[in-house]
Amino acid sequence: MNTYALITGASRGIGRAIAERLAHEGYTVIINYHSNTAAAEETKAVIEAAGGKAELLPFDVADGNAIEAALNQWDAAHEGEHISVLVNNAGIRRDGLMVFMNEEDWHDVMRTTTEGLYYTTHHVLSGMLRARKGRIINIASISGVSGLPGQTNYSAAKAALIGATKALSKEVAARKVTVNAVAPGFIATDMTADLDEAELKKTIPAGRFGKPEEVAALVAFLCSDEAAYITGQVINIAGGMG
Ligand code: NAP
């Protein structure tokens, strides 16, 4: 019997590290991605080479209909099975000062975060509630906790994730489903590749960017039975920032 973990945006970066780690913990991981099929296939190959199990499930998290269609298809191909762990990880940045921000940059960031959150969570939640066990982990950001200049759209989207985490955790705790948010600081991935790491490091008490594997280790702990009493929390992983 497989225990499934769906990770959105798992072709690269933090999502990929989470997929690799959860596969190592014994989950059959469902690797969602948007368009980078080569990177997603590479993630799957790395997991399988290490003896793990993985499936690909591409969909655009900004498109509710696409999410529904993909998850309905998954359900049809996996009769009697359900998704036990959901990691809402896919996200994008479109930074700019609010006074210059165009509508597209606002809506793209909000939609990628909140559309994905609603449709994936809504779809998989009933299976978790029936099983009386489940884990939902939302990858927020310290930008959503403290707010960062140049990221009004991104901070708003991540704060929405945090609010939803707190509310939903209270709805489902009695059914042994936990819902937590992880708020990373600067993590070395494609998303931060354009930033001036040498300059930004000076603002981080730990003096370095974090690694995707460090975020993945925290997510794996939150998925474990040992974390059953932790719910509705926002856990910063930011080298002392925030
Ligand atoms: P990344 O390296 O840019 O990777 C983004 C991942 O999300 C890719 O797998 C990408 O798929 C997927 N994705 C993007 N838009 C998508 C969409 N519309 N539908 C489905 N998948 C989509 O990003 P990352 O740094 O790993 O970030 C992962 C999460 O952590 C994000 O939510 C981000 O906001 C958050 N975070 C990151 C940092 C950081 O410093 N890196 C800090 C705080 C929070 P494709 O490969 O198909 O494009």
mmCIF file of N, CA and C in Angstrom, residues 87-169:
data_model
loop_
_atom_site.group_PDB
_atom_site.id
_atom_site.type_symbol
_atom_site.label_atom_id
_atom_site.label_comp_id
_atom_site.label_asym_id
_atom_site.label_seq_id
_atom_site.Cartn_x
_atom_site.Cartn_y
_atom_site.Cartn_z
ATOM 1 N N VAL A 87 1.901 19.294 0.192
ATOM 2 C CA VAL A 87 2.802 20.423 0.427
ATOM 3 C C VAL A 87 2.524 21.459 -0.661
ATOM 4 N N ASN A 88 1.889 22.553 -0.253
ATOM 5 C CA ASN A 88 1.619 23.654 -1.182
ATOM 6 C C ASN A 88 2.886 24.501 -1.260
ATOM 7 N N ASN A 89 3.703 24.198 -2.266
ATOM 8 C CA ASN A 89 5.028 24.815 -2.363
ATOM 9 C C ASN A 89 5.191 25.735 -3.573
ATOM 10 N N ALA A 90 4.502 25.442 -4.677
ATOM 11 C CA ALA A 90 4.726 26.222 -5.901
ATOM 12 C C ALA A 90 4.480 27.703 -5.643
ATOM 13 N N GLY A 91 5.379 28.529 -6.142
ATOM 14 C CA GLY A 91 5.206 29.967 -5.949
ATOM 15 C C GLY A 91 6.099 30.733 -6.899
ATOM 16 N N ILE A 92 5.770 31.997 -7.114
ATOM 17 C CA ILE A 92 6.584 32.863 -7.978
ATOM 18 C C ILE A 92 6.780 34.217 -7.312
ATOM 19 N N ARG A 93 7.825 34.915 -7.769
ATOM 20 C CA ARG A 93 8.092 36.300 -7.333
ATOM 21 C C ARG A 93 7.940 37.237 -8.520
ATOM 22 N N ARG A 94 7.323 38.366 -8.330
ATOM 23 C CA ARG A 94 7.316 39.439 -9.353
ATOM 24 C C ARG A 94 7.514 40.732 -8.590
ATOM 25 N N ASP A 95 8.769 40.970 -8.162
ATOM 26 C CA ASP A 95 9.029 42.079 -7.243
ATOM 27 C C ASP A 95 8.947 43.450 -7.921
ATOM 28 N N GLY A 96 8.577 44.433 -7.141
ATOM 29 C CA GLY A 96 8.552 45.815 -7.615
ATOM 30 C C GLY A 96 7.866 46.665 -6.563
ATOM 31 N N LEU A 97 8.238 47.938 -6.538
ATOM 32 C CA LEU A 97 7.582 48.828 -5.578
ATOM 33 C C LEU A 97 6.113 48.990 -5.950
ATOM 34 N N MET A 98 5.255 49.051 -4.964
ATOM 35 C CA MET A 98 3.798 49.104 -5.188
ATOM 36 C C MET A 98 3.407 50.239 -6.136
ATOM 37 N N VAL A 99 4.073 51.371 -6.002
ATOM 38 C CA VAL A 99 3.697 52.536 -6.805
ATOM 39 C C VAL A 99 3.905 52.268 -8.306
ATOM 40 N N PHE A 100 4.802 51.339 -8.630
ATOM 41 C CA PHE A 100 5.070 51.016 -10.037
ATOM 42 C C PHE A 100 4.480 49.664 -10.443
ATOM 43 N N MET A 101 3.852 48.957 -9.517
ATOM 44 C CA MET A 101 3.441 47.565 -9.796
ATOM 45 C C MET A 101 2.231 47.515 -10.734
ATOM 46 N N ASN A 102 2.347 46.730 -11.800
ATOM 47 C CA ASN A 102 1.189 46.620 -12.693
ATOM 48 C C ASN A 102 0.252 45.515 -12.199
ATOM 49 N N GLU A 103 -0.971 45.537 -12.738
ATOM 50 C CA GLU A 103 -2.009 44.593 -12.291
ATOM 51 C C GLU A 103 -1.586 43.144 -12.472
ATOM 52 N N GLU A 104 -0.887 42.889 -13.587
ATOM 53 C CA GLU A 104 -0.504 41.519 -13.919
ATOM 54 C C GLU A 104 0.414 40.926 -12.832
ATOM 55 N N ASP A 105 1.385 41.732 -12.400
ATOM 56 C CA ASP A 105 2.322 41.251 -11.378
ATOM 57 C C ASP A 105 1.605 41.014 -10.044
ATOM 58 N N TRP A 106 0.610 41.823 -9.764
ATOM 59 C CA TRP A 106 -0.188 41.593 -8.556
ATOM 60 C C TRP A 106 -0.973 40.281 -8.694
ATOM 61 N N HIS A 107 -1.747 40.178 -9.771
ATOM 62 C CA HIS A 107 -2.654 39.032 -9.914
ATOM 63 C C HIS A 107 -1.902 37.709 -10.128
ATOM 64 N N ASP A 108 -0.806 37.738 -10.884
ATOM 65 C CA ASP A 108 -0.057 36.490 -11.136
ATOM 66 C C ASP A 108 0.444 35.884 -9.823
ATOM 67 N N VAL A 109 1.000 36.727 -8.979
ATOM 68 C CA VAL A 109 1.551 36.227 -7.708
ATOM 69 C C VAL A 109 0.426 35.748 -6.790
ATOM 70 N N MET A 110 -0.652 36.547 -6.714
ATOM 71 C CA MET A 110 -1.769 36.152 -5.841
ATOM 72 C C MET A 110 -2.410 34.848 -6.330
ATOM 73 N N ARG A 111 -2.641 34.786 -7.641
ATOM 74 C CA ARG A 111 -3.342 33.619 -8.193
ATOM 75 C C ARG A 111 -2.504 32.350 -8.033
ATOM 76 N N THR A 112 -1.217 32.433 -8.299
ATOM 77 C CA THR A 112 -0.348 31.250 -8.195
ATOM 78 C C THR A 112 -0.386 30.701 -6.765
ATOM 79 N N THR A 113 -0.452 31.575 -5.805
ATOM 80 C CA THR A 113 -0.439 31.134 -4.407
ATOM 81 C C THR A 113 -1.821 30.704 -3.925
ATOM 82 N N THR A 114 -2.820 31.570 -4.146
ATOM 83 C CA THR A 114 -4.110 31.307 -3.485
ATOM 84 C C THR A 114 -5.004 30.351 -4.281
ATOM 85 N N GLU A 115 -4.922 30.394 -5.611
ATOM 86 C CA GLU A 115 -5.718 29.459 -6.426
ATOM 87 C C GLU A 115 -5.230 28.029 -6.122
ATOM 88 N N GLY A 116 -3.894 27.880 -6.115
ATOM 89 C CA GLY A 116 -3.306 26.568 -5.820
ATOM 90 C C GLY A 116 -3.710 26.098 -4.436
ATOM 91 N N LEU A 117 -3.651 26.995 -3.470
ATOM 92 C CA LEU A 117 -3.999 26.640 -2.089
ATOM 93 C C LEU A 117 -5.434 26.121 -2.019
ATOM 94 N N TYR A 118 -6.382 26.879 -2.598
ATOM 95 C CA TYR A 118 -7.792 26.476 -2.494
ATOM 96 C C TYR A 118 -8.046 25.147 -3.209
ATOM 97 N N TYR A 119 -7.689 25.067 -4.473
ATOM 98 C CA TYR A 119 -8.111 23.897 -5.261
ATOM 99 C C TYR A 119 -7.410 22.606 -4.841
ATOM 100 N N THR A 120 -6.126 22.658 -4.550
ATOM 101 C CA THR A 120 -5.446 21.416 -4.135
ATOM 102 C C THR A 120 -5.949 20.992 -2.752
ATOM 103 N N THR A 121 -6.011 21.943 -1.825
ATOM 104 C CA THR A 121 -6.410 21.607 -0.457
ATOM 105 C C THR A 121 -7.842 21.097 -0.432
ATOM 106 N N HIS A 122 -8.731 21.810 -1.118
ATOM 107 C CA HIS A 122 -10.142 21.420 -1.150
ATOM 108 C C HIS A 122 -10.294 20.010 -1.696
ATOM 109 N N HIS A 123 -9.497 19.693 -2.703
ATOM 110 C CA HIS A 123 -9.639 18.388 -3.350
ATOM 111 C C HIS A 123 -9.137 17.243 -2.462
ATOM 112 N N VAL A 124 -8.001 17.426 -1.814
ATOM 113 C CA VAL A 124 -7.407 16.291 -1.085
ATOM 114 C C VAL A 124 -7.909 16.172 0.360
ATOM 115 N N LEU A 125 -8.541 17.219 0.863
ATOM 116 C CA LEU A 125 -8.899 17.242 2.287
ATOM 117 C C LEU A 125 -9.875 16.130 2.687
ATOM 118 N N SER A 126 -10.863 15.850 1.825
ATOM 119 C CA SER A 126 -11.880 14.865 2.228
ATOM 120 C C SER A 126 -11.246 13.489 2.455
ATOM 121 N N GLY A 127 -10.264 13.128 1.631
ATOM 122 C CA GLY A 127 -9.579 11.837 1.816
ATOM 123 C C GLY A 127 -8.849 11.789 3.156
ATOM 124 N N MET A 128 -8.219 12.892 3.523
ATOM 125 C CA MET A 128 -7.507 12.953 4.814
ATOM 126 C C MET A 128 -8.494 12.850 5.973
ATOM 127 N N LEU A 129 -9.621 13.559 5.853
ATOM 128 C CA LEU A 129 -10.604 13.554 6.950
ATOM 129 C C LEU A 129 -11.200 12.160 7.124
ATOM 130 N N ARG A 130 -11.481 11.490 6.004
ATOM 131 C CA ARG A 130 -12.021 10.119 6.084
ATOM 132 C C ARG A 130 -11.007 9.176 6.731
ATOM 133 N N ALA A 131 -9.729 9.362 6.403
ATOM 134 C CA ALA A 131 -8.660 8.493 6.931
ATOM 135 C C ALA A 131 -8.309 8.857 8.380
ATOM 136 N N ARG A 132 -8.827 9.996 8.834
ATOM 137 C CA ARG A 132 -8.484 10.530 10.167
ATOM 138 C C ARG A 132 -6.971 10.648 10.355
ATOM 139 N N LYS A 133 -6.329 11.120 9.315
ATOM 140 C CA LYS A 133 -4.895 11.384 9.375
ATOM 141 C C LYS A 133 -4.507 12.197 8.134
ATOM 142 N N GLY A 134 -3.680 13.172 8.332
ATOM 143 C CA GLY A 134 -3.224 13.926 7.175
ATOM 144 C C GLY A 134 -2.278 15.038 7.593
ATOM 145 N N ARG A 135 -1.522 15.515 6.622
ATOM 146 C CA ARG A 135 -0.575 16.600 6.854
ATOM 147 C C ARG A 135 -0.670 17.579 5.696
ATOM 148 N N ILE A 136 -0.899 18.855 6.027
ATOM 149 C CA ILE A 136 -0.855 19.906 5.008
ATOM 150 C C ILE A 136 0.212 20.899 5.437
ATOM 151 N N ILE A 137 1.152 21.153 4.541
ATOM 152 C CA ILE A 137 2.217 22.105 4.853
ATOM 153 C C ILE A 137 2.257 23.155 3.755
ATOM 154 N N ASN A 138 2.100 24.393 4.153
ATOM 155 C CA ASN A 138 2.084 25.501 3.214
ATOM 156 C C ASN A 138 3.419 26.235 3.277
ATOM 157 N N ILE A 139 4.073 26.355 2.126
ATOM 158 C CA ILE A 139 5.370 27.038 2.120
ATOM 159 C C ILE A 139 5.117 28.535 1.924
ATOM 160 N N ALA A 140 5.239 29.252 3.026
ATOM 161 C CA ALA A 140 5.038 30.706 3.026
ATOM 162 C C ALA A 140 6.389 31.373 2.815
ATOM 163 N N SER A 141 6.685 32.377 3.604
ATOM 164 C CA SER A 141 7.963 33.103 3.494
ATOM 165 C C SER A 141 8.011 34.080 4.659
ATOM 166 N N ILE A 142 9.220 34.454 5.082
ATOM 167 C CA ILE A 142 9.285 35.502 6.115
ATOM 168 C C ILE A 142 8.720 36.818 5.564
ATOM 169 N N SER A 143 8.663 36.920 4.222
ATOM 170 C CA SER A 143 8.053 38.095 3.585
ATOM 171 C C SER A 143 6.569 38.198 3.949
ATOM 172 N N GLY A 144 5.922 37.052 4.157
ATOM 173 C CA GLY A 144 4.505 37.041 4.547
ATOM 174 C C GLY A 144 4.312 37.233 6.039
ATOM 175 N N VAL A 145 5.392 37.064 6.805
ATOM 176 C CA VAL A 145 5.320 37.239 8.261
ATOM 177 C C VAL A 145 5.620 38.706 8.603
ATOM 178 N N SER A 146 6.730 39.219 8.058
ATOM 179 C CA SER A 146 7.184 40.566 8.437
ATOM 180 C C SER A 146 6.886 41.618 7.383
ATOM 181 N N GLY A 147 6.699 41.191 6.121
ATOM 182 C CA GLY A 147 6.562 42.150 5.022
ATOM 183 C C GLY A 147 7.933 42.608 4.563
ATOM 184 N N LEU A 148 8.155 42.601 3.257
ATOM 185 C CA LEU A 148 9.439 43.081 2.720
ATOM 186 C C LEU A 148 9.153 44.123 1.642
ATOM 187 N N PRO A 149 9.879 45.238 1.652
ATOM 188 C CA PRO A 149 9.654 46.256 0.622
ATOM 189 C C PRO A 149 9.949 45.680 -0.759
ATOM 190 N N GLY A 150 9.133 46.070 -1.736
ATOM 191 C CA GLY A 150 9.301 45.546 -3.096
ATOM 192 C C GLY A 150 8.558 44.246 -3.306
ATOM 193 N N GLN A 151 7.869 43.783 -2.258
ATOM 194 C CA GLN A 151 7.164 42.502 -2.352
ATOM 195 C C GLN A 151 5.734 42.599 -1.806
ATOM 196 N N THR A 152 5.061 43.712 -2.043
ATOM 197 C CA THR A 152 3.705 43.846 -1.497
ATOM 198 C C THR A 152 2.808 42.714 -2.007
ATOM 199 N N ASN A 153 2.947 42.365 -3.292
ATOM 200 C CA ASN A 153 2.143 41.268 -3.855
ATOM 201 C C ASN A 153 2.512 39.932 -3.190
ATOM 202 N N TYR A 154 3.798 39.668 -3.115
ATOM 203 C CA TYR A 154 4.294 38.389 -2.577
ATOM 204 C C TYR A 154 4.012 38.286 -1.077
ATOM 205 N N SER A 155 4.234 39.383 -0.340
ATOM 206 C CA SER A 155 3.947 39.373 1.105
ATOM 207 C C SER A 155 2.461 39.129 1.339
ATOM 208 N N ALA A 156 1.599 39.766 0.510
ATOM 209 C CA ALA A 156 0.143 39.590 0.656
ATOM 210 C C ALA A 156 -0.248 38.140 0.381
ATOM 211 N N ALA A 157 0.326 37.561 -0.671
ATOM 212 C CA ALA A 157 -0.011 36.170 -1.029
ATOM 213 C C ALA A 157 0.433 35.208 0.078
ATOM 214 N N LYS A 158 1.632 35.427 0.604
ATOM 215 C CA LYS A 158 2.147 34.524 1.648
ATOM 216 C C LYS A 158 1.395 34.731 2.971
ATOM 217 N N ALA A 159 0.965 35.966 3.244
ATOM 218 C CA ALA A 159 0.160 36.211 4.447
ATOM 219 C C ALA A 159 -1.191 35.513 4.316
ATOM 220 N N ALA A 160 -1.721 35.431 3.100
ATOM 221 C CA ALA A 160 -2.982 34.705 2.872
ATOM 222 C C ALA A 160 -2.793 33.220 3.207
ATOM 223 N N LEU A 161 -1.661 32.674 2.798
ATOM 224 C CA LEU A 161 -1.361 31.264 3.123
ATOM 225 C C LEU A 161 -1.332 31.049 4.631
ATOM 226 N N ILE A 162 -0.722 32.017 5.320
ATOM 227 C CA ILE A 162 -0.581 31.899 6.779
ATOM 228 C C ILE A 162 -1.958 31.968 7.458
ATOM 229 N N GLY A 163 -2.802 32.890 7.017
ATOM 230 C CA GLY A 163 -4.160 32.992 7.588
ATOM 231 C C GLY A 163 -4.951 31.727 7.358
ATOM 232 N N ALA A 164 -4.857 31.196 6.150
ATOM 233 C CA ALA A 164 -5.579 29.964 5.814
ATOM 234 C C ALA A 164 -5.056 28.792 6.647
ATOM 235 N N THR A 165 -3.765 28.756 6.861
ATOM 236 C CA THR A 165 -3.151 27.692 7.677
ATOM 237 C C THR A 165 -3.754 27.688 9.083
ATOM 238 N N LYS A 166 -3.831 28.883 9.672
ATOM 239 C CA LYS A 166 -4.323 28.982 11.054
ATOM 240 C C LYS A 166 -5.795 28.607 11.147
ATOM 241 N N ALA A 167 -6.602 29.095 10.191
ATOM 242 C CA ALA A 167 -8.044 28.808 10.237
ATOM 243 C C ALA A 167 -8.317 27.323 9.995
ATOM 244 N N LEU A 168 -7.725 26.780 8.941
ATOM 245 C CA LEU A 168 -8.005 25.383 8.586
ATOM 246 C C LEU A 168 -7.518 24.424 9.680
ATOM 247 N N SER A 169 -6.406 24.771 10.312
ATOM 248 C CA SER A 169 -5.878 23.871 11.350
ATOM 249 C C SER A 169 -6.917 23.643 12.445
#
